[in-house]
Short mmCIF file of N, CA, C and O in Angstrom, two decimals:
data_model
loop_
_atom_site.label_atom_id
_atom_site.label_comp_id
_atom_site.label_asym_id
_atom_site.label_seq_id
_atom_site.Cartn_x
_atom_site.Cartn_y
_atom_site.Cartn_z
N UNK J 8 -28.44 0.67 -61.26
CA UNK J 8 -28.80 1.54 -60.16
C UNK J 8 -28.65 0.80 -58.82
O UNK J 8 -28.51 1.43 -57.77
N UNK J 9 -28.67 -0.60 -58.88
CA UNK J 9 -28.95 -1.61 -57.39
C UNK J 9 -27.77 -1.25 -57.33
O UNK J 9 -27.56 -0.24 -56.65
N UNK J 10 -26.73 -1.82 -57.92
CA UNK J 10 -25.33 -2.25 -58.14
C UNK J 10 -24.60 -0.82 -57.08
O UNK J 10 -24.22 -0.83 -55.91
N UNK J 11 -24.63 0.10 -57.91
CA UNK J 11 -24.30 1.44 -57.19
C UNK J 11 -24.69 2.16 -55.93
O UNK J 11 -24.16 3.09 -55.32
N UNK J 12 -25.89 1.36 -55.69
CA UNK J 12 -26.41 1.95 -54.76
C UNK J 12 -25.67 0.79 -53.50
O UNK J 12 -25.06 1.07 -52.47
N UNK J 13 -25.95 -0.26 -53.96
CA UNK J 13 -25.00 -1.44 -52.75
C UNK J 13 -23.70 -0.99 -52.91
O UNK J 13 -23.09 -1.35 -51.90
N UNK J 14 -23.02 -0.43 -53.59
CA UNK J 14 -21.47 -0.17 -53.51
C UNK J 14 -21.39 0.85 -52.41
O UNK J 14 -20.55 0.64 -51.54
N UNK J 15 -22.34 2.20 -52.30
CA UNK J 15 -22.25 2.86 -51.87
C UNK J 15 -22.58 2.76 -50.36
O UNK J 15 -22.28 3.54 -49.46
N UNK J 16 -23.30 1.54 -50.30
CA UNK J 16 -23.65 1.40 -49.04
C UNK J 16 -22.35 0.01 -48.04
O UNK J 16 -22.26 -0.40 -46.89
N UNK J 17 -21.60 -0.23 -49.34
CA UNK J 17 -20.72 -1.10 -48.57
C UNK J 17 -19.69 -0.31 -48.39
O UNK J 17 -19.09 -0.64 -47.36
N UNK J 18 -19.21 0.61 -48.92
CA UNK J 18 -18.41 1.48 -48.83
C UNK J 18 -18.79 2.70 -47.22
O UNK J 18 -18.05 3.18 -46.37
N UNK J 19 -19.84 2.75 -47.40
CA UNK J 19 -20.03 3.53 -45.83
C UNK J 19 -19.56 2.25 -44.33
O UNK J 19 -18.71 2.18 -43.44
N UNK J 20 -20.83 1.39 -44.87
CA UNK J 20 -19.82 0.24 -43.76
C UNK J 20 -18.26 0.02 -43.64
O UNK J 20 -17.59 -0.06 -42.61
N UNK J 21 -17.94 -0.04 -44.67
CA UNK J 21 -16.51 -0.17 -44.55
C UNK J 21 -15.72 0.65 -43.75
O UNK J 21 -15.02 0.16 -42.86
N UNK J 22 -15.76 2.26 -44.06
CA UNK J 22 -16.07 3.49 -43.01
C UNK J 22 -16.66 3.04 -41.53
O UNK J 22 -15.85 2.42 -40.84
N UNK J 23 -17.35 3.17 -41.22
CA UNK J 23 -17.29 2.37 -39.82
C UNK J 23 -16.97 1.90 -39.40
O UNK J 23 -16.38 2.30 -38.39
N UNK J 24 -17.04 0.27 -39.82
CA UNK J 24 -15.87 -0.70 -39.54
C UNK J 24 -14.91 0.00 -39.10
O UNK J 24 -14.87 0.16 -37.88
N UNK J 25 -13.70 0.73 -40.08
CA UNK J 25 -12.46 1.15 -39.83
C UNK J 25 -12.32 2.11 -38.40
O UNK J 25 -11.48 2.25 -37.51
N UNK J 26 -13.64 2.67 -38.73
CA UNK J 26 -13.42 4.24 -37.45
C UNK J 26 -13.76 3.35 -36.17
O UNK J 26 -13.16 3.67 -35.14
N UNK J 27 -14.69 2.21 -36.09
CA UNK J 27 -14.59 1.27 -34.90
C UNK J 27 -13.52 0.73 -34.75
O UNK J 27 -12.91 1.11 -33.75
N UNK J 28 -13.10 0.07 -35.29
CA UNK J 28 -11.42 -0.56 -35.55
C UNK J 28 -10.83 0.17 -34.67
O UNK J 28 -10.57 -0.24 -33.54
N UNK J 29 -10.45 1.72 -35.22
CA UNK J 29 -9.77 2.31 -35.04
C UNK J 29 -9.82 3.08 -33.08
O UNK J 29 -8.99 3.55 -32.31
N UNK J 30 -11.19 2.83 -33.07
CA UNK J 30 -11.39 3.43 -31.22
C UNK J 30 -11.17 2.30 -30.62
O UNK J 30 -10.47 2.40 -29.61
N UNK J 31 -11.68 0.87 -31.01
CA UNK J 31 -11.03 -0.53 -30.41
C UNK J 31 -9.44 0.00 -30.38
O UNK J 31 -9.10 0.55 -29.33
N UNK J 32 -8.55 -0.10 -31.32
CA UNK J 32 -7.39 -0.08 -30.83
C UNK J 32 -6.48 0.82 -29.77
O UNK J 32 -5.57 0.60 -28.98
N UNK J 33 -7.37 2.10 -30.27
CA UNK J 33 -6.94 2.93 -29.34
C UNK J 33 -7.49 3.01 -27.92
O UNK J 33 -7.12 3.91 -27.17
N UNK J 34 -8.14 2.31 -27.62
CA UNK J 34 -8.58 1.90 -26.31
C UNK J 34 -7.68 0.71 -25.43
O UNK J 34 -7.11 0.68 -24.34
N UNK J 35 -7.86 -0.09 -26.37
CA UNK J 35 -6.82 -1.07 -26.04
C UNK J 35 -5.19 -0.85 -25.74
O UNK J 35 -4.46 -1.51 -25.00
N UNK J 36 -4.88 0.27 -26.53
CA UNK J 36 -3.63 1.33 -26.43
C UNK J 36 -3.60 1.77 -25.03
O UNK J 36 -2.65 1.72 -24.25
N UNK J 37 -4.83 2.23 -24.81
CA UNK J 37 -5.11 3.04 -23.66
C UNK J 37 -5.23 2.26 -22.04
O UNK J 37 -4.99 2.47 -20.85
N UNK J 38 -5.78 1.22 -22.99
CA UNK J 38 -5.49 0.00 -21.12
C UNK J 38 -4.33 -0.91 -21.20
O UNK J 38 -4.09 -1.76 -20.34
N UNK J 39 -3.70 -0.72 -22.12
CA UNK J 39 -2.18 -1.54 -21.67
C UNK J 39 -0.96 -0.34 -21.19
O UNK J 39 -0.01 -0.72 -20.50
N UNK J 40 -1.09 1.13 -21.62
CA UNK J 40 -0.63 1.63 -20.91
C UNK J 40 -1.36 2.24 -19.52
O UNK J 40 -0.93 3.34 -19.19
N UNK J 41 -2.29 1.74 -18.76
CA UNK J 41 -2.61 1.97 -17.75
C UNK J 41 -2.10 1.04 -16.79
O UNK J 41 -1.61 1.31 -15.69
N UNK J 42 -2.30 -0.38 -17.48
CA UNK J 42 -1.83 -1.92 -17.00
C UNK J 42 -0.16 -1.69 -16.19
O UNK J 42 0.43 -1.95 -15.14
N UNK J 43 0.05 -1.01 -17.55
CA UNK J 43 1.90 -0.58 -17.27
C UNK J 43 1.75 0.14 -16.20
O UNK J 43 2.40 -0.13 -15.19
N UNK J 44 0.88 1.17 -16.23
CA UNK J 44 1.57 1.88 -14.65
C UNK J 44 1.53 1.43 -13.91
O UNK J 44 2.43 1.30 -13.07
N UNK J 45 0.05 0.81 -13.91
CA UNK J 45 0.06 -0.19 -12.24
C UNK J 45 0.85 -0.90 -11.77
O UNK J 45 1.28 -0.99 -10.62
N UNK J 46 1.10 -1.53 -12.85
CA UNK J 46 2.14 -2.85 -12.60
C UNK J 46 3.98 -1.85 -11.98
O UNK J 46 4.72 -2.37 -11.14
N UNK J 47 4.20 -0.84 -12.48
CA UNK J 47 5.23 -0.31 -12.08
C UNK J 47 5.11 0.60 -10.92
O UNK J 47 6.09 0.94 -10.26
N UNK J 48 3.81 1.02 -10.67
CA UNK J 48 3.42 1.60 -9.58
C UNK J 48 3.68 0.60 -8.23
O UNK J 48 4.43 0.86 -7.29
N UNK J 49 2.81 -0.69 -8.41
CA UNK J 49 3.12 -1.37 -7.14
C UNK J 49 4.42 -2.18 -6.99
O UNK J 49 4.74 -2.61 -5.88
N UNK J 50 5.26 -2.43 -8.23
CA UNK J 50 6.42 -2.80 -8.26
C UNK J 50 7.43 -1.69 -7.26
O UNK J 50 8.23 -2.01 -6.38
N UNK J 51 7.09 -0.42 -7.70
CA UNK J 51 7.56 0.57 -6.53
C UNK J 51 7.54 -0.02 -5.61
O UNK J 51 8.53 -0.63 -5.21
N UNK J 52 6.28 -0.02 -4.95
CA UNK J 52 5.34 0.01 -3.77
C UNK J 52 6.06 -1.38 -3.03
O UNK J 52 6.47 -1.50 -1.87
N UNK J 53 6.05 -2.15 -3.91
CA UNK J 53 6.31 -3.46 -3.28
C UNK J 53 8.01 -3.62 -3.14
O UNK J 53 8.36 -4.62 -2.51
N UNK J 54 9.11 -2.73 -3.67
CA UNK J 54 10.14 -2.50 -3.59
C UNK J 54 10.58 -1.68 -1.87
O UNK J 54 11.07 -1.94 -0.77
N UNK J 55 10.08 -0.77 -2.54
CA UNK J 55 9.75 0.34 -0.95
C UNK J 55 9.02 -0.24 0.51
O UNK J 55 9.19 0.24 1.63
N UNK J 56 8.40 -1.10 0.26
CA UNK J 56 8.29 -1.96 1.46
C UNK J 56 8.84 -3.32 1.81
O UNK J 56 8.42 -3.98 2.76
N UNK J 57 9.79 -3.71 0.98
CA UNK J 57 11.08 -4.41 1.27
C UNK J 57 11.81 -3.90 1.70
O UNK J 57 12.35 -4.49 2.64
N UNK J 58 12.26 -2.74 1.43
CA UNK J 58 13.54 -2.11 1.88
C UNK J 58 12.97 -1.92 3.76
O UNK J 58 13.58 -2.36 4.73
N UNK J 59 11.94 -1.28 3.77
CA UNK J 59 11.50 -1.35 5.18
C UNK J 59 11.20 -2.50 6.19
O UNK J 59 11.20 -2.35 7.41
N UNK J 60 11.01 -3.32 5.72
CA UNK J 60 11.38 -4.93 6.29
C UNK J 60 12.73 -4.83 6.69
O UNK J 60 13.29 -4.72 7.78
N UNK J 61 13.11 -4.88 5.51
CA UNK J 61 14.98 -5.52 5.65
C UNK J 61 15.63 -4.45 6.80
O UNK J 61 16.11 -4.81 7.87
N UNK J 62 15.52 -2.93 6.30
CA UNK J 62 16.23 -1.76 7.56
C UNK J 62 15.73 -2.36 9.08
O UNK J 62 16.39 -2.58 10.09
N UNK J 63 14.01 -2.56 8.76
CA UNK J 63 13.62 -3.15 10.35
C UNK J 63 14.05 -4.38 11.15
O UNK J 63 14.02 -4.49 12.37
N UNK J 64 14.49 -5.38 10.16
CA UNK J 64 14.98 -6.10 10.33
C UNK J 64 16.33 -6.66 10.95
O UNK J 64 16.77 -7.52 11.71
N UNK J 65 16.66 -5.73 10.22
CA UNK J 65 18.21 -5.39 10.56
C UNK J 65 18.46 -4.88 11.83
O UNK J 65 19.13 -5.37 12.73
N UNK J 66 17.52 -3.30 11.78
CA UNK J 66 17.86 -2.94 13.49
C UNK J 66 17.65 -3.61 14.46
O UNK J 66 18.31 -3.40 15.48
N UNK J 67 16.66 -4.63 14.41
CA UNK J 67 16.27 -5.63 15.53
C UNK J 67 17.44 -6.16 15.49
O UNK J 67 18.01 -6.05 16.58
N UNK J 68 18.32 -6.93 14.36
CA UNK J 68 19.44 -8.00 14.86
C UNK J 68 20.25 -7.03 15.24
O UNK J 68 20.59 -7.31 16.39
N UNK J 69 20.82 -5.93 14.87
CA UNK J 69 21.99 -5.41 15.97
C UNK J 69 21.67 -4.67 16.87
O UNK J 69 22.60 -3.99 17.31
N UNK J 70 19.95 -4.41 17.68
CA UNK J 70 19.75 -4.30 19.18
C UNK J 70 20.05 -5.14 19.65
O UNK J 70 20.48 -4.98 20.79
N UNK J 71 20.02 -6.69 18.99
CA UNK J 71 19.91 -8.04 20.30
C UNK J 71 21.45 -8.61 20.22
O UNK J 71 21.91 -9.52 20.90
N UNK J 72 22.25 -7.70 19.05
CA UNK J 72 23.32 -8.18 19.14
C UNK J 72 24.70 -7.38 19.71
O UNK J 72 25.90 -7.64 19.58
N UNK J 73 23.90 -6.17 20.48
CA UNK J 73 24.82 -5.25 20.98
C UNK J 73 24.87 -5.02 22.67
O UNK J 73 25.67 -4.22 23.16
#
């Protein structure tokens, strides 16, 4: 009766375990694709305000060079 009754109760843990497991990973799923956007969001961001340097840049050298 012990025997069965501890099986049954390692067997529910085990169940948990897994369904925790299982929201850990998918969380972790969930902040590396957030990580990703950011990181490609300000990669934009930081693209798009190069280009506006360089155009500004530029127009200054051929005002002073015209």
């Amino acid at each position: 009766h012990y025997k069965r009754k501890h099986k049954r109760v390692a067997k529910v843990q085990a169940q948990i375990r897994m369904h925790m497991a299982r929201n850990n990973f998918k969380k972790l799923q969930r902040r590396k694709y957030i990580a990703a956007e950011i990181m490609n969001t300000e990669k934009t961001y930081v693209d798009g305000l190069r280009s506006v340097v360089d155009v500004s840049i530029l127009a200054r050298w051929y005002s002073t060079t015209e």
